[in-house]
XYZ file of C-alpha atoms in Angstrom:
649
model
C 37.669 52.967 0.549
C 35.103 50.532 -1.260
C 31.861 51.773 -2.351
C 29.162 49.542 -3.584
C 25.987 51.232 -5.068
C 22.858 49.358 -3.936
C 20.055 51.473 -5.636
C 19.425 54.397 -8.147
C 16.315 55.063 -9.403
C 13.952 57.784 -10.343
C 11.278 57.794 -7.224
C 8.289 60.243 -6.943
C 8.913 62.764 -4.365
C 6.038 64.832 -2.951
C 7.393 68.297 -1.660
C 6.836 69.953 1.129
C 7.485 73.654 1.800
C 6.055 76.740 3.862
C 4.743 79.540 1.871
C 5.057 77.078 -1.110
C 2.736 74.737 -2.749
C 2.480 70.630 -2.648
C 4.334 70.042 -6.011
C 5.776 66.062 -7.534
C 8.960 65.988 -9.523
C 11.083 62.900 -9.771
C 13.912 62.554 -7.770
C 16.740 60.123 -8.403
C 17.285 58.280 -5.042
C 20.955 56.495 -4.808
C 21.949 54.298 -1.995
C 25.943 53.486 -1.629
C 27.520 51.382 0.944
C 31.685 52.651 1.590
C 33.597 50.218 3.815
C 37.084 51.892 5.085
C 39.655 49.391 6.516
C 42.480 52.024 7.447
C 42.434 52.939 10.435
C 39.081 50.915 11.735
C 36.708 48.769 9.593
C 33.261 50.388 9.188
C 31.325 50.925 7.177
C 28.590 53.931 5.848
C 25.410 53.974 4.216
C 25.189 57.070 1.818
C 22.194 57.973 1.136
C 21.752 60.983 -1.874
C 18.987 62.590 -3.617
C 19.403 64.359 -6.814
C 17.701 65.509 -9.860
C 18.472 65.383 -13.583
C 16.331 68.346 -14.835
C 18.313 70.481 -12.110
C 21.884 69.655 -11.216
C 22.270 71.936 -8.543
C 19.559 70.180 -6.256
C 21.765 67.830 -4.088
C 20.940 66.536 -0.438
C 22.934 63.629 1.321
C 22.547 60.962 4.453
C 25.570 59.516 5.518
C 23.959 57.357 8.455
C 26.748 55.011 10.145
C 26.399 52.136 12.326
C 26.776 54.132 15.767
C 24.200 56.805 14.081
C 21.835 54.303 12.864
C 21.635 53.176 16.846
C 20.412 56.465 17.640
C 17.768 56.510 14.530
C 16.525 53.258 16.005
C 15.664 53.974 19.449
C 14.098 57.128 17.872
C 12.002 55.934 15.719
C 11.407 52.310 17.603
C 12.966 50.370 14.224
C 13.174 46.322 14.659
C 15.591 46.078 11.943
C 19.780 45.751 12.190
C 22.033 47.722 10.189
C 22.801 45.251 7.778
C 19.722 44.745 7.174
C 18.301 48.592 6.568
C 18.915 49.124 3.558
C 17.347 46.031 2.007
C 14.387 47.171 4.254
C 14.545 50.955 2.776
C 15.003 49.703 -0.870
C 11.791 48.265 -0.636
C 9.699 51.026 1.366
C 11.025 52.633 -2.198
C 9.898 50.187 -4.920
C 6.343 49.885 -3.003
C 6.434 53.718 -3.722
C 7.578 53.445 -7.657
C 4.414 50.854 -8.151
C 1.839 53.204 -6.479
C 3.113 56.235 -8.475
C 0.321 55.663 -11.318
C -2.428 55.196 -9.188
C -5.214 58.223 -8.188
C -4.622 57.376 -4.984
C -1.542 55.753 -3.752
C -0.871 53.813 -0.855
C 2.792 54.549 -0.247
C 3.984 58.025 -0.824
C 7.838 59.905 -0.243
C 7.460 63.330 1.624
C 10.283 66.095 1.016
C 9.703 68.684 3.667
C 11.745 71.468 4.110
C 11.690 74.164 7.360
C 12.277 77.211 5.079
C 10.483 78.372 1.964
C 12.787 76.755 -0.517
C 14.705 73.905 -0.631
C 17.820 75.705 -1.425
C 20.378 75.727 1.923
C 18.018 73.986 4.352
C 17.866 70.983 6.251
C 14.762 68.698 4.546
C 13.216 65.487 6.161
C 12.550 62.658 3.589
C 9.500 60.610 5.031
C 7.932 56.993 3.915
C 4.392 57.548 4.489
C 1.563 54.587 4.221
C -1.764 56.063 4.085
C -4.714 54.546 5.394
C -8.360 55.231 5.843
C -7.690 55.968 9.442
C -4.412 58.481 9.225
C -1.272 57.983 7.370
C 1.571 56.264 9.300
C 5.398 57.328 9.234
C 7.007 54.298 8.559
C 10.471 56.169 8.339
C 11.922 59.844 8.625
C 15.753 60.567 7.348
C 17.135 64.137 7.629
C 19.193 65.139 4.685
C 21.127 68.327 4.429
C 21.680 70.277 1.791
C 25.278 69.905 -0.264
C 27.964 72.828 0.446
C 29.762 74.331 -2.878
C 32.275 71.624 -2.319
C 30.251 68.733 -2.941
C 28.446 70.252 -5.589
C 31.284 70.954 -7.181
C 32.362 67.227 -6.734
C 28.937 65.674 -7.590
C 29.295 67.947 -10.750
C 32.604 65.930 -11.628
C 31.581 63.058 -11.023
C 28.684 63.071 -13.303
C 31.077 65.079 -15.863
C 32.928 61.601 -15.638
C 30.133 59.979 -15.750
C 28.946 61.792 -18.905
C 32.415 61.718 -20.425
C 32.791 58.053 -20.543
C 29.367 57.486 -21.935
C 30.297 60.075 -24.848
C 33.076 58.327 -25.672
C 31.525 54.799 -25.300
C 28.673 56.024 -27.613
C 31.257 57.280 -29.769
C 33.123 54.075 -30.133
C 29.530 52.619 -30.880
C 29.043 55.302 -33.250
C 31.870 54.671 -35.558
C 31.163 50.953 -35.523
C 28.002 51.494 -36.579
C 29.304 53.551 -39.207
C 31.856 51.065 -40.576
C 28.822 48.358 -40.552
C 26.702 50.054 -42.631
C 29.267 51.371 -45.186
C 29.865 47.663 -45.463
C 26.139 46.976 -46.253
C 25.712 49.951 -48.290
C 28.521 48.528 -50.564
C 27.371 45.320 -50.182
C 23.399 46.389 -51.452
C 24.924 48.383 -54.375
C 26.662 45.283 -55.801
C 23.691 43.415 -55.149
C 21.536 45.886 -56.470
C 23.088 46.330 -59.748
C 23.062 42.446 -60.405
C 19.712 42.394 -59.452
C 18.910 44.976 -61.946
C 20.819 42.740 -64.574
C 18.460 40.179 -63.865
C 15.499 42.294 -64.033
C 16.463 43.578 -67.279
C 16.302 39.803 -68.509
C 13.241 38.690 -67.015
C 11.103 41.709 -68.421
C 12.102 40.970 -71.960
C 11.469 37.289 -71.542
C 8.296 37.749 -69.724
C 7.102 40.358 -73.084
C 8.315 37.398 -75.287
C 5.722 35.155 -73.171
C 2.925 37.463 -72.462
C 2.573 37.836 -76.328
C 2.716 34.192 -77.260
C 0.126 33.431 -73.893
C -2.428 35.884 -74.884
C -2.508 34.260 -78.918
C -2.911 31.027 -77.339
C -5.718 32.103 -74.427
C -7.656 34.653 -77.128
C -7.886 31.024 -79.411
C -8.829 28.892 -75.988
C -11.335 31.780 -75.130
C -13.127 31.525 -78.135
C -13.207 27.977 -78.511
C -14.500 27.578 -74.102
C -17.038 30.842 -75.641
C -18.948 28.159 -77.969
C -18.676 25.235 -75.526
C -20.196 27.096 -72.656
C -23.210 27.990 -74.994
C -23.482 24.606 -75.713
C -23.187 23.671 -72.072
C -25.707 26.378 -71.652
C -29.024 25.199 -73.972
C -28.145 21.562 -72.498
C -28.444 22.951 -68.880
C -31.729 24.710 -69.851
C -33.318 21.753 -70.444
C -31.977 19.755 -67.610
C -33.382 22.563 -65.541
C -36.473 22.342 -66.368
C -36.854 18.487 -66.520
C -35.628 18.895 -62.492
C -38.271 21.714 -62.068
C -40.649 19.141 -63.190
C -39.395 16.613 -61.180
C -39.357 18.737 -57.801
C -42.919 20.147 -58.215
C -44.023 16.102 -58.633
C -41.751 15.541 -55.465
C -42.438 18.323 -53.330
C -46.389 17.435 -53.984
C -45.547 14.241 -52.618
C -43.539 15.014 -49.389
C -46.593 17.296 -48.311
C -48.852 14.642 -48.501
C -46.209 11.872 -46.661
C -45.704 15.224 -44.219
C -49.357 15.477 -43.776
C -50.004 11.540 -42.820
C -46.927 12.132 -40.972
C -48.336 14.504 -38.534
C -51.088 12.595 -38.260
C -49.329 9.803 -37.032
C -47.251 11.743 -34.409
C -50.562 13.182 -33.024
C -52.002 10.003 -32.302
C -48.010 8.679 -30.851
C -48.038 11.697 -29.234
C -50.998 10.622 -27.053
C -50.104 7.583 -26.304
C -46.450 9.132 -25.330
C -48.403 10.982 -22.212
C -50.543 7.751 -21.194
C -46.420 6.179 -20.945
C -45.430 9.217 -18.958
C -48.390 9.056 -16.904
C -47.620 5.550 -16.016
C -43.925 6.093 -15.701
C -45.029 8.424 -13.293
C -46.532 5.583 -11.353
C -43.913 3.753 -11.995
C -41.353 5.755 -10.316
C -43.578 6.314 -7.137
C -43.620 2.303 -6.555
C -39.894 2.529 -7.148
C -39.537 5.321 -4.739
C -41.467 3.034 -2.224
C -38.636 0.194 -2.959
C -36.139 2.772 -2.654
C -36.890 3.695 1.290
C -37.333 -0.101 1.786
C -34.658 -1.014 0.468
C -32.655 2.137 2.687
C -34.164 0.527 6.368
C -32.780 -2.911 4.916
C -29.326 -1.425 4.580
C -29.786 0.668 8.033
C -30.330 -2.618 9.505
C -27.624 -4.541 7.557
C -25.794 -1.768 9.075
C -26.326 -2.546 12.072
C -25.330 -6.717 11.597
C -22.252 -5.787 10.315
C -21.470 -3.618 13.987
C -22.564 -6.368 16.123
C -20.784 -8.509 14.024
C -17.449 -6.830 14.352
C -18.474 -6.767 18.265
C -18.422 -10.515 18.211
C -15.211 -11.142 15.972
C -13.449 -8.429 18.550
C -14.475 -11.079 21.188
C -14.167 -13.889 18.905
C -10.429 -13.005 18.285
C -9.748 -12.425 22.500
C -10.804 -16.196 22.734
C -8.672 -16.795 19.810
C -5.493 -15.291 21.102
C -6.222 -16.801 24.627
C -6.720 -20.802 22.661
C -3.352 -19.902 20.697
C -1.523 -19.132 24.143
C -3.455 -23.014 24.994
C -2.383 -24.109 21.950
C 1.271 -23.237 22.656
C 1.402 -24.506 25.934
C 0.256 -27.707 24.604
C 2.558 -28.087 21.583
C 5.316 -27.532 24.246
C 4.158 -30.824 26.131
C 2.726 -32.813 23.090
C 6.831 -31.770 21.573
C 8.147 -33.379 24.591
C 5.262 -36.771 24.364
C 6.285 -36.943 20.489
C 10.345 -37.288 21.612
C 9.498 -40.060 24.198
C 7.104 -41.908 21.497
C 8.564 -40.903 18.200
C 8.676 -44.624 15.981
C 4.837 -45.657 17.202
C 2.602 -47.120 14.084
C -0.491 -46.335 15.844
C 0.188 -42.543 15.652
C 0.754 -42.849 12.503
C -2.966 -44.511 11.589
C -4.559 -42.233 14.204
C -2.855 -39.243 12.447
C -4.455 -40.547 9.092
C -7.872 -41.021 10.464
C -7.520 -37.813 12.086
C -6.748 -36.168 8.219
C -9.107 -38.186 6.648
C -11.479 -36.473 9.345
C -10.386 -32.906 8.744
C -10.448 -33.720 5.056
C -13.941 -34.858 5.464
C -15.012 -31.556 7.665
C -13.184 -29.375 4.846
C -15.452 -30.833 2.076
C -18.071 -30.074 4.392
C -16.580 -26.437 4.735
C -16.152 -26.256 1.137
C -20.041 -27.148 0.392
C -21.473 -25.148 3.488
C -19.617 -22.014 1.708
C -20.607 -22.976 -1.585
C -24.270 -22.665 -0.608
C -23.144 -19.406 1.559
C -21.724 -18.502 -2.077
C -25.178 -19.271 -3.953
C -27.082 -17.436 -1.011
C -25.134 -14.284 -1.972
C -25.487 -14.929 -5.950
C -29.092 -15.046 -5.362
C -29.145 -11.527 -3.250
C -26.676 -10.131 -5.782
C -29.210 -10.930 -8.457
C -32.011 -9.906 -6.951
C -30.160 -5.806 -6.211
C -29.442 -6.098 -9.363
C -32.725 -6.685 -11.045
C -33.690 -3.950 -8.626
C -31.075 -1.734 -10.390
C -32.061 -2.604 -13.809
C -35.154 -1.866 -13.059
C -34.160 1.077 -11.939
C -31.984 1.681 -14.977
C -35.066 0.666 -17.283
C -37.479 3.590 -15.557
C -34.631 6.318 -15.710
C -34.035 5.249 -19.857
C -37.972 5.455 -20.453
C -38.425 8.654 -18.248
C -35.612 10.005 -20.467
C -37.525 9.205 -23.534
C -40.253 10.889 -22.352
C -38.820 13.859 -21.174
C -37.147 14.264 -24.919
C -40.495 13.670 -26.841
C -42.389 16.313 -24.309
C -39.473 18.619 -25.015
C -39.863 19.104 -28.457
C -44.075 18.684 -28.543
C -44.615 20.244 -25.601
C -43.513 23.258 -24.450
C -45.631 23.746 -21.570
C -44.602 20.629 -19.702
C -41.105 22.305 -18.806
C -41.623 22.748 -15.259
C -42.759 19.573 -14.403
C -39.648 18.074 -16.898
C -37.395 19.892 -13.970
C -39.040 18.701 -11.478
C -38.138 14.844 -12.577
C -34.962 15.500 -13.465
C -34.493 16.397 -9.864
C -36.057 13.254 -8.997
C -33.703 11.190 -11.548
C -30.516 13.011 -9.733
C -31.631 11.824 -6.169
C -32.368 8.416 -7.812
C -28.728 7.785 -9.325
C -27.427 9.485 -5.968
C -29.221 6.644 -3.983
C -28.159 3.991 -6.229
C -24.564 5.068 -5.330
C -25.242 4.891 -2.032
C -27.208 1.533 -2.427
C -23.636 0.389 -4.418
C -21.612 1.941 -1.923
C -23.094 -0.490 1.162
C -23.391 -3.504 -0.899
C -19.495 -3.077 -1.258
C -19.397 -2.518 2.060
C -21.531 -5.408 3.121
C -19.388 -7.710 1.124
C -16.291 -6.439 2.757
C -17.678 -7.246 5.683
C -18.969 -10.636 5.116
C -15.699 -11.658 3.498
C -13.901 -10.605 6.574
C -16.702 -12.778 8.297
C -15.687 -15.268 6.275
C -11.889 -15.229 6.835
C -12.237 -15.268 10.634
C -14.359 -17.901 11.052
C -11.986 -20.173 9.135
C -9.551 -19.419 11.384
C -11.910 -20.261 14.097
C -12.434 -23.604 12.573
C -8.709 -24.207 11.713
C -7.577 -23.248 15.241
C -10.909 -25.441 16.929
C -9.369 -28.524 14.533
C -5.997 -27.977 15.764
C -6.702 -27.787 19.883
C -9.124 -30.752 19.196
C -5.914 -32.903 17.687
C -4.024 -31.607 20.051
C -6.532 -32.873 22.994
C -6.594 -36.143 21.376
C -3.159 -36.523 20.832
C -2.879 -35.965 24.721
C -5.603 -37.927 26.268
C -3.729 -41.146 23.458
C -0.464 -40.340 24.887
C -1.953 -40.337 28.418
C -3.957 -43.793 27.987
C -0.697 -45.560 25.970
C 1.501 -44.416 29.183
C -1.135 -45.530 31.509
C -1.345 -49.264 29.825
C 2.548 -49.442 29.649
C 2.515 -48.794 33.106
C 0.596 -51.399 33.947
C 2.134 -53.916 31.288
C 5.399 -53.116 33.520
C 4.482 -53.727 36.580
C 2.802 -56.687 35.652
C 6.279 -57.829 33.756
C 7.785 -56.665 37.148
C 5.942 -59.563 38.975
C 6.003 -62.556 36.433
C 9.896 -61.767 36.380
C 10.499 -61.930 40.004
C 8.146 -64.903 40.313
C 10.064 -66.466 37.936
C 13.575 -65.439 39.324
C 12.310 -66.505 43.529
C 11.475 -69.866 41.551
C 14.959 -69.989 40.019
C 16.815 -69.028 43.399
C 15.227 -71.924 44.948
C 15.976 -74.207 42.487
C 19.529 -73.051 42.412
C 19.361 -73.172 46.477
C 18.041 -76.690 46.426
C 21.053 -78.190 43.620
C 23.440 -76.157 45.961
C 22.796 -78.018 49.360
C 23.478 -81.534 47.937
C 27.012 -82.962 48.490
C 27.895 -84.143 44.796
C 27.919 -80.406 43.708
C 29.471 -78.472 47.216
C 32.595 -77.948 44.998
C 30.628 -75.864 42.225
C 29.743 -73.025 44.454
C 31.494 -70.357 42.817
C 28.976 -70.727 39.309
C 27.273 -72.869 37.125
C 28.013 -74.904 34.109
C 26.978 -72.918 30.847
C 24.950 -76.897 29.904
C 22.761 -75.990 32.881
C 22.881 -72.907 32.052
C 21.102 -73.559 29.011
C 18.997 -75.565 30.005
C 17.480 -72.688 32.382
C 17.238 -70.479 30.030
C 15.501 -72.425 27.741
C 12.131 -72.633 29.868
C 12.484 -68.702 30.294
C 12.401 -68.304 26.394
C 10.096 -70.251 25.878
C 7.190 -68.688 28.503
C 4.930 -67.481 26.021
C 5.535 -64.174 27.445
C 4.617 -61.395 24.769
C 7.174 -58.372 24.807
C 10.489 -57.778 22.499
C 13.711 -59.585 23.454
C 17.103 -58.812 22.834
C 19.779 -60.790 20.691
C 22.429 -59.436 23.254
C 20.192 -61.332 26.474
C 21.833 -64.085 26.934
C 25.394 -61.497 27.420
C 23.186 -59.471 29.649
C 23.647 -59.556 33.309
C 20.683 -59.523 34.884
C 20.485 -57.844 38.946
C 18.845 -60.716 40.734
C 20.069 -63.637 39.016
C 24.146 -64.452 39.708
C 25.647 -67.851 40.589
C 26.009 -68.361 44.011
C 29.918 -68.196 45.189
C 29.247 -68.900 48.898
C 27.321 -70.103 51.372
C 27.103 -66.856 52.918
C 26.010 -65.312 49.121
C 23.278 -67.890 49.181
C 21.637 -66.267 52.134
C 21.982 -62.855 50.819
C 20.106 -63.409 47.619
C 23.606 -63.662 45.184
C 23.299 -62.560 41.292
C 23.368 -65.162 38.671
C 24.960 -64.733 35.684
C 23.698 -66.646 32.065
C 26.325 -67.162 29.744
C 24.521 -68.709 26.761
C 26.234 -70.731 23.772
C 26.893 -68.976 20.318
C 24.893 -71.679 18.763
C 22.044 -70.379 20.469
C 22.380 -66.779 19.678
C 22.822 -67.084 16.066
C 19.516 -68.978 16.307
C 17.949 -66.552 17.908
C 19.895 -63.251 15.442
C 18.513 -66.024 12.625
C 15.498 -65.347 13.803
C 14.985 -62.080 14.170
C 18.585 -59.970 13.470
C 17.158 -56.470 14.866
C 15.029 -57.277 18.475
C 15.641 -54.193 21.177
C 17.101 -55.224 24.571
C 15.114 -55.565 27.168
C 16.353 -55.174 30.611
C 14.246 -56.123 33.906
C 15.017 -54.442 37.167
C 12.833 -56.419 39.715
C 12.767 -55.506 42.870
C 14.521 -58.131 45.808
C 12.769 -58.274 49.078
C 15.336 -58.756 51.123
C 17.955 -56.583 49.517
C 15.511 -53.529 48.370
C 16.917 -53.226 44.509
C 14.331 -51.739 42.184
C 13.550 -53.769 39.393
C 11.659 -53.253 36.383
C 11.602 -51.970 32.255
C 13.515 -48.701 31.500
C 11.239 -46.243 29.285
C 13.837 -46.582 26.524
C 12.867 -50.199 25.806
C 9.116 -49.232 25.951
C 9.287 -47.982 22.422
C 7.898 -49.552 19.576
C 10.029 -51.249 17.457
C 9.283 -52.271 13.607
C 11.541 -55.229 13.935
C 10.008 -56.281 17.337
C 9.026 -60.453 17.367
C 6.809 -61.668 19.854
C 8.596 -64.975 22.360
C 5.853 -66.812 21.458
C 7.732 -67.732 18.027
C 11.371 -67.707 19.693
C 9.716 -70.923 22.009
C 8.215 -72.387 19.061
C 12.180 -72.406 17.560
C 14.169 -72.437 20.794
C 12.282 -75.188 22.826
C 13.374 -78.914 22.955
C 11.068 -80.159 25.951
C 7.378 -80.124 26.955
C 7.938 -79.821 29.954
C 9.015 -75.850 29.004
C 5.817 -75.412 27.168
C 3.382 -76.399 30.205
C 5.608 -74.357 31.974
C 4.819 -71.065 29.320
C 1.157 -72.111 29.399
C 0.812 -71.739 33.112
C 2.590 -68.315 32.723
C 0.295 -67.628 30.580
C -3.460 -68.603 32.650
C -1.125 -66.260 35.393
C -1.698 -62.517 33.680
C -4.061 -60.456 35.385
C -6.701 -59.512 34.275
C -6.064 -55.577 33.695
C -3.287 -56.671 31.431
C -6.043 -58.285 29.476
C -9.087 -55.951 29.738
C -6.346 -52.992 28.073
C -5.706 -53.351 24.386
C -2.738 -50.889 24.023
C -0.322 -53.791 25.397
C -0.787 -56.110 22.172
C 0.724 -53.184 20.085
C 3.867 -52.983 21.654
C 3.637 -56.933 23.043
C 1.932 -58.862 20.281
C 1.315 -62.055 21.352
């Protein structure tokens, strides 16, 4: 069996008997919880009451778990058994703080059936009293102890008593053994003290006698200087007295013109105040102005935020735009990537939007100036402001201290001066604000203005792409026709050599000297797009050496070998000219021919034909034949004036 005490203290018990009066003693109130393991675990709250003036007095509670069921339904408790006696210790310690007041809030109620408390049942009750009726917070019924465990509750505090005697003796005889120590220890002391004593008085007699010869020989000598110190002081005295009189005569006089003076300030003091007065009226009239100006700055700033809501709809709608359009002007930029005239347009187009910048950059600096200027004039307003409220304050301390009868109306502005600097916070308060705001302004409608710059590039960009595309389209088509002009005229020529009996045998191709000699005339056309070193390798669709007769009605592909004399002139010339292939379309066959969009590029390195017929032409007949070319291009080819920056001429 383990017991643990949880409590045990002296409480103030009120008791309770019939034919007996209400009396308080102090009871001593323990609380023990025994735990048994053999044969069951449980456990036992012992409760047990007891008194030190009378040992005899005993009462006991042994409540266990299946009891303390029963107490709870009885007396409706929300509280588990663990818990209890946590709960009941502190029902008890609200009772040991009320026990010094007249009238306590928490009291402990013995009551007993019988006339004493000796042999009878009693009822220990928690009571809370209230102005209403006193509530029962909890009832326990103890019964009284037998012989038997009086007898043991006797032992047990004969234990008790016994061990504390003989731990109070152990104490004792320490304390004994420590003190002999000191005493012996203060004797030796003493008695070496004493020595010392002895020592010190004689030398200190030896002193005192040869100090008081030496101070009765100072005394008398500081006796005659102090008279002499004495008759000087006299006269100094009354020298100052003189002096004084003669001074105090004159500060009377200087006091007199003084007041005087202050009379006549003081009147011109109260024509100030009067007109401060004034003064602060006209400022009060400002003041109210100035409040319906910020009312209806107030109201800017909402229907300004209003507009920059819908301002930043239409913004987020442009950037989807804007998107949409980067995606296709992406895909324009990859089809015309190496073009110069980008390029330039691109620098117009920044030395435009550096040009609308410096415009930005002035229109805010006068925005800027506009907002000095307001800035300034709030804050003469404020100085002015500041310069009344230092004057009135001036005032208000002269009146003080000459008049006493102006106090009232001295309250009365100082009231007025706390509602001024209250409105001048507010007046700070929405300038801050309006500056918030029309920085905000500020910010958003530079973004406007950047994305408005962008979509307008953008737009340009597109409607450039859109016009270059529109005159290469035409340049190709009309490339389209001079090449199969030039190619029907060929296949008649080549028709016409082909039906005469000296060359019946060549039908299969032609000589590479003829050759050359056809190609030279299509060199040397004048025409004014890039050429290729690798042409004369190329195979072109509708130009092939006949092989048959029956190819020769078909519309047979000639191929043109040229010499590599001629195509080192012409890499000489220029060593880095694109290729240019034509797919013309044939009549009779239905092959598409024309420029792919590959060769339609710019190129840096491009040469116009113009100068390869100047180099590669031996005949005149060639160059009537590139001037009648020439007098051949339509007339949209010439009207546009994209073509001469891909085709310079």
């Amino acid at each position: 069996m383990a017991t643990e005490t949880l409590f045990s203290q002296l409480v103030p018990v009120q008791v309770k008997c019939q034919a007996c009066e209400e009396r308080r003693i102090n009871v001593r109130v323990s609380i023990e919880l025994q735990s048994t393991t053999n044969p069951i675990h449980r456990k036992d709250l012992v409760v047990r009451l007891t008194e030190d003036s009378d040992p005899f007095f005993l009462y006991n509670l042994v409540i266990s778990e299946e009891d303390f069921q029963s107490l709870k339904l009885q007396q409706s408790l929300l509280v588990d058994f663990s818990a209890f006696p946590q709960r009941f210790m502190d029902l008890l310690q609200h009772c040991i703080q009320e026990q010094n007041k007249d009238i306590p809030r928490f009291l402990l109620q013995l009551v007993s059936s019988g006339s004493n408390l000796d042999h009878t049942p009693a009822f220990l009750n928690v009571v809370e009293t209230n102005p209403f009726k006193h509530l029962n917070h909890l009832s326990l019924k103890f019964l009284p102890g037998n012989d038997a465990e009086i007898k043991k509750f006797l032992a047990t505090c004969l234990k008790c008593v016994k061990e504390e005697k003989l731990v109070l003796q152990q104490k004792l005889s320490k304390t004994e053994e420590d003190l002999t120590r000191q005493l012996n220890y203060t004797q030796q002391s003493l008695s070496e003290k004493s020595r010392e004593l002895d020592k010190l008085r004689n030398e200190w007699t030896s002193k005192t006698s040869s100090l008081t010869n030496k101070h009765s020989q100072e005394l008398t000598n500081e006796k005659e200087k102090a008279l002499q110190a004495q008759a000087q002081y006299q006269q100094q005295y009354e020298q100052q007295k003189r002096d004084l009189e003669n001074l105090h005569q004159k500060t009377v006089q200087q006091l007199q013109n003084r007041l005087k003076e202050l009379e006549i300030a003081n009147k011109d003091l109260m024509e100030r105040r009067y007109k401060g007065d004034s003064t602060v009226r006209e400022l009060k009239a400002k003041l109210s102005g100035i409040e319906d100006e910020c009312q209806r700055t107030k109201q800017e700033v909402l229907s300004l935020r209003r507009e920059n809501a819908t301002l930043d709809a239409e913004c987020h709608e442009k950037e989807k735009q804007v998107n949409q359009l980067q995606t296709r002007v992406a895909v324009l930029e990859q089809e015309i990537k190496d073009k110069e005239e980008l390029v330039t347009r691109t620098k117009e187009v920044l030395d435009a939007t550096q040009e609308q910048k410096a415009n930005l950059e002035k229109n805010t600096e006068k925005k800027q100036i506009q907002i000095g200027k307001l800035e300034a004039a709030v804050n003469s307003v404020s100085a002015e402001l500041l310069k009344a409220n230092e004057i009135i304050k001036k005032l208000q301390g002269d009146v003080k201290t000459l008049m006493s009868k102006l106090k009232l109306k001295n309250t009365v502005t100082i009231q007025q001066e706390k509602l001024l600097a209250e409105k001048e916070g507010k007046l700070q308060k929405q300038q801050k604000d309006l500056q918030e705001a029309e920085s905000s302004l500020r910010e958003k409608e530079q973004e406007v203005c950047k994305l408005q710059e962008q979509l307008e590039t953008t737009v340009q960009k597109l409607e450039e792409s859109k016009h270059l595309l529109k005159t290469n389209e035409n340049v190709i088509t009309w490339l389209n026709k001079q090449l199969n002009e030039i190619q029907m005229t060929r296949k008649q020529e080549v028709l016409g050599t082909s039906t005469s009996p000296s060359n019946t045998t060549s039908r299969t191709g032609i000589s590479p000297h003829s050759m050359v000699d056809s190609r030279i005339p299509f060199l040397s056309s004048g025409l004014s797009y890039p050429i290729s070193p690798l042409l004369p390798f190329q195979s072109f669709p509708d130009t092939v050496a006949m092989k048959s007769t029956n190819q020769q009605a078909s519309g047979t592909k000639v191929q043109f070998n040229m010499q590599p004399q001629e195509t080192n002139r012409c890499s000489d010339l220029q060593p880095r000219i694109p290729v240019l292939i034509s797919h013309s379309t044939n009549k009779e066959n239905g092959e598409n021919m024309g420029l792919e969009a590959k060769y339609l590029k710019k190129r840096e390195d491009s040469i116009p034909l113009r100068g390869l017929s100047q180099n590669t032409s031996h005949s005149t007949g060639h160059q009537k034949s590139t001037a009648l070319i020439k007098t051949q291009i339509p007339s949209k080819a010439a009207a546009t004036s994209k073509p001469s920056a891909y085709f310079p001429g």
